[in-house]
Amino acid sequence: MTSTPTTRLDAAHFDSRARAWDENPVFRERGRKIADAIRETVPLRRDMEALDYGCGTGLLSFPLKDELGPILLADSSSGMLDVLAGKIAAQGVDNMSVVKLDLLADAPPAQRFDLIYTSMTLHHVPDTERILGIFHTLLKPGAYLCIADLDKEDGSFHGVEVDVHHGFERAELGQRAAAAGFTDVRFQTVFSIAKEQPAGTRDYPVFLMTAQRA
């Protein structure tokens, strides 16, 4: 019996796509829609310290930057961070800083945050329980966690051979968040990604999970 070969979407993969990332209108619109949902769900303040984990080129943070205090934008892709740093400099943004960071491999930042948000990153993280625990540790009491990602799908979004989580069951992810110490876990559908498949166009819903550290 032959096993299915696996492909990893590692930092080098995203490095190679970084320069053209913002040209994709779906990526830009997805960032705006998730930002809208966060804005409607979380009481944002200009003194809130935030962490954008798996930030890419900042398409989620830029719509939120004027409503938050200092934002630390973290990613494992140097290429994405290079593009992001260029955008920050070009726009003269003074409340954003970037760091190359993989929370499963690197030491976490010393600071604690009022808000952590992450978009389309969780399905790339091998150990869901561990990253939820790290997020919990990095948040101040009463602070907010916002995770946007794919609903459970059959592997056709990336391809069954790609070594990622093929989306998440909302109830199961909510239970994992509760086990990590989060309360008031809520879900809403915030976006849908249309992809051409052999059988025709298919929509892949994107949820936003919001929760608080007790």
Coordinates of C-alpha atoms in Angstrom, one line a residue:
M1 CA 0.0 0.0 0.0
T2 CA 1.5 3.4 -1.1
S3 CA 1.0 6.3 1.3
T4 CA -0.1 9.6 -0.1
P5 CA 2.9 12.0 -0.5
T6 CA 2.7 15.1 1.7
T7 CA 3.6 18.7 0.8
R8 CA 4.5 21.2 3.5
L9 CA 3.6 24.9 3.0
D10 CA 6.6 26.1 5.0
A11 CA 8.2 29.6 5.3
A12 CA 10.0 29.2 2.0
H13 CA 6.6 28.6 0.2
F14 CA 5.3 31.9 1.6
D15 CA 8.6 33.7 1.0
S16 CA 8.2 32.9 -2.7
R17 CA 4.6 34.4 -2.8
A18 CA 5.2 37.4 -0.6
R19 CA 5.8 40.1 -3.3
A20 CA 2.6 39.3 -5.1
W21 CA 0.4 38.6 -2.0
D22 CA -1.4 41.9 -1.9
E23 CA -2.3 41.7 -5.5
N24 CA -4.9 39.0 -4.7
P25 CA -8.3 40.8 -4.2
V26 CA -9.6 37.8 -2.3
F27 CA -6.8 38.2 0.3
R28 CA -7.5 41.9 0.6
E29 CA -11.2 41.5 1.0
R30 CA -10.9 38.6 3.5
G31 CA -8.7 40.8 5.7
R32 CA -11.2 43.6 5.6
K33 CA -14.2 41.3 6.4
I34 CA -12.3 39.7 9.3
A35 CA -11.3 43.1 10.6
D36 CA -14.9 44.2 10.4
A37 CA -16.0 41.2 12.5
I38 CA -13.3 41.8 15.1
R39 CA -14.3 45.4 15.3
E40 CA -18.0 44.5 15.9
T41 CA -17.2 41.8 18.5
V42 CA -14.3 43.1 20.5
P43 CA -14.4 46.5 22.3
L44 CA -11.2 47.9 20.7
R45 CA -9.3 50.7 22.4
R46 CA -6.3 52.8 21.5
D47 CA -4.4 51.6 24.5
M48 CA -4.8 47.9 23.7
E49 CA -1.5 46.0 22.9
A50 CA -2.1 43.4 20.2
L51 CA -0.3 40.5 18.6
D52 CA -1.1 39.5 15.0
Y53 CA 0.2 36.0 14.7
G54 CA 0.9 34.7 11.2
C55 CA 0.5 38.3 10.0
G56 CA 1.7 37.8 6.4
T57 CA 1.8 41.3 4.8
G58 CA -0.5 42.8 7.4
L59 CA -3.8 42.7 5.5
L60 CA -5.7 42.2 8.8
S61 CA -3.7 44.6 10.9
F62 CA -3.8 47.6 8.6
P63 CA -7.6 48.0 8.8
L64 CA -7.4 47.8 12.6
K65 CA -4.3 49.9 13.3
D66 CA -6.1 53.2 14.0
E67 CA -8.2 51.6 16.7
L68 CA -5.4 49.8 18.6
G69 CA -2.3 50.7 20.5
P70 CA 1.1 49.0 19.8
I71 CA 0.7 46.0 17.4
L72 CA 3.4 43.3 17.2
L73 CA 3.1 41.5 13.9
A74 CA 4.7 38.1 13.9
D75 CA 5.3 35.6 11.1
S76 CA 7.8 32.8 10.2
S77 CA 8.2 34.0 6.7
S78 CA 11.0 36.6 6.1
G79 CA 9.6 37.4 2.7
M80 CA 6.2 38.4 4.1
L81 CA 7.9 40.4 6.9
D82 CA 10.0 42.2 4.3
V83 CA 7.0 43.3 2.4
L84 CA 5.2 44.3 5.6
A85 CA 8.1 46.4 6.8
G86 CA 8.2 48.2 3.5
K87 CA 4.4 49.0 3.8
I88 CA 4.8 50.2 7.4
A89 CA 7.7 52.5 6.4
A90 CA 5.9 53.8 3.3
Q91 CA 2.8 54.7 5.2
G92 CA 4.6 56.1 8.2
V93 CA 2.8 53.8 10.6
D94 CA 4.1 54.3 14.2
N95 CA 2.3 51.7 16.2
M96 CA 3.4 48.5 14.3
S97 CA 6.5 46.5 14.8
V98 CA 7.5 43.2 13.1
V99 CA 9.2 40.1 14.4
K100 CA 10.1 36.7 12.9
L101 CA 8.5 34.2 15.2
D102 CA 7.3 30.6 15.3
L103 CA 5.7 30.1 18.7
L104 CA 6.1 26.4 18.6
A105 CA 9.8 26.7 18.0
D106 CA 11.0 30.0 19.4
A107 CA 10.8 31.7 22.8
P108 CA 7.6 33.7 23.2
P109 CA 7.8 37.5 23.6
A110 CA 8.0 38.7 27.1
Q111 CA 5.1 41.2 26.9
R112 CA 1.5 40.3 27.5
F113 CA -1.3 41.4 25.2
D114 CA -4.8 42.7 25.4
L115 CA -5.7 41.1 22.1
I116 CA -4.3 38.3 19.9
Y117 CA -5.7 37.7 16.4
T118 CA -4.7 35.4 13.7
S119 CA -6.1 34.8 10.2
M120 CA -5.8 31.6 8.2
T121 CA -2.9 30.5 10.2
L122 CA -4.2 27.9 12.7
H123 CA -4.6 25.2 10.0
H124 CA -0.9 25.5 9.3
V125 CA 0.1 25.0 13.0
P126 CA 0.6 21.3 13.7
D127 CA -0.3 21.3 17.4
T128 CA -3.6 23.1 18.0
E129 CA -3.8 22.5 21.7
R130 CA -0.2 23.8 22.3
I131 CA -0.7 27.0 20.3
L132 CA -4.0 27.7 22.2
G133 CA -2.1 27.2 25.4
I134 CA 0.6 29.6 24.3
F135 CA -1.9 32.2 23.3
H136 CA -3.6 31.9 26.7
T137 CA -0.2 32.5 28.4
L138 CA 0.5 35.5 26.3
L139 CA -2.8 37.2 27.1
K140 CA -3.6 39.4 30.1
P141 CA -6.6 38.3 32.2
G142 CA -9.8 39.3 30.5
A143 CA -8.0 39.8 27.1
Y144 CA -9.4 38.6 23.8
L145 CA -8.4 35.9 21.3
C146 CA -9.7 36.0 17.7
I147 CA -9.0 33.2 15.3
A148 CA -10.2 33.2 11.7
D149 CA -9.9 30.0 9.8
L150 CA -11.6 27.4 7.6
D151 CA -14.5 25.3 8.5
K152 CA -13.8 21.6 8.3
E153 CA -13.5 20.5 4.7
D154 CA -12.5 17.4 2.7
G155 CA -8.9 18.5 1.9
S156 CA -9.8 20.0 -1.5
F157 CA -9.0 23.6 -0.4
H158 CA -5.2 23.0 -0.3
G159 CA -5.2 19.5 -1.7
V160 CA -5.3 16.3 0.3
E161 CA -1.6 15.8 -0.1
V162 CA -0.8 19.1 1.7
D163 CA 0.2 18.6 5.3
V164 CA -2.2 21.0 7.1
H165 CA -5.4 20.7 9.1
H166 CA -8.2 20.6 6.6
G167 CA -10.3 23.2 8.5
F168 CA -11.8 22.8 11.9
E169 CA -15.1 21.6 13.4
R170 CA -16.3 24.6 15.3
A171 CA -17.6 22.7 18.3
E172 CA -14.4 20.7 18.7
L173 CA -12.2 23.8 18.4
G174 CA -14.4 25.6 20.9
Q175 CA -13.9 22.7 23.3
R176 CA -10.1 22.9 22.8
A177 CA -10.2 26.6 23.5
A178 CA -12.2 26.0 26.7
A179 CA -9.7 23.3 27.8
A180 CA -6.9 25.9 27.3
G181 CA -8.6 28.2 29.7
F182 CA -10.8 30.4 27.5
T183 CA -14.3 31.5 28.2
D184 CA -17.2 33.0 26.2
V185 CA -16.2 31.1 23.1
R186 CA -18.3 32.2 20.1
F187 CA -18.3 31.6 16.4
Q188 CA -19.6 33.4 13.3
T189 CA -19.2 33.1 9.6
V190 CA -17.3 36.1 8.3
F191 CA -16.2 35.2 4.7
S192 CA -16.4 32.6 2.0
I193 CA -13.7 31.7 -0.4
A194 CA -14.8 30.5 -3.8
K195 CA -12.5 28.0 -5.5
E196 CA -12.7 26.3 -8.9
Q197 CA -12.8 22.5 -8.5
P198 CA -13.3 19.7 -11.0
A199 CA -17.0 19.5 -10.2
G200 CA -17.4 23.3 -10.4
T201 CA -17.0 26.3 -8.1
R202 CA -17.0 25.5 -4.4
D203 CA -17.4 27.8 -1.4
Y204 CA -15.2 27.4 1.7
P205 CA -16.6 29.3 4.7
V206 CA -14.3 31.1 7.0
F207 CA -15.3 31.5 10.6
L208 CA -14.2 33.9 13.3
M209 CA -13.8 32.4 16.8
T210 CA -13.7 34.9 19.6
A211 CA -12.9 34.1 23.2
Q212 CA -11.6 35.6 26.4
R213 CA -8.9 34.6 28.9
A214 CA -10.7 34.2 32.2

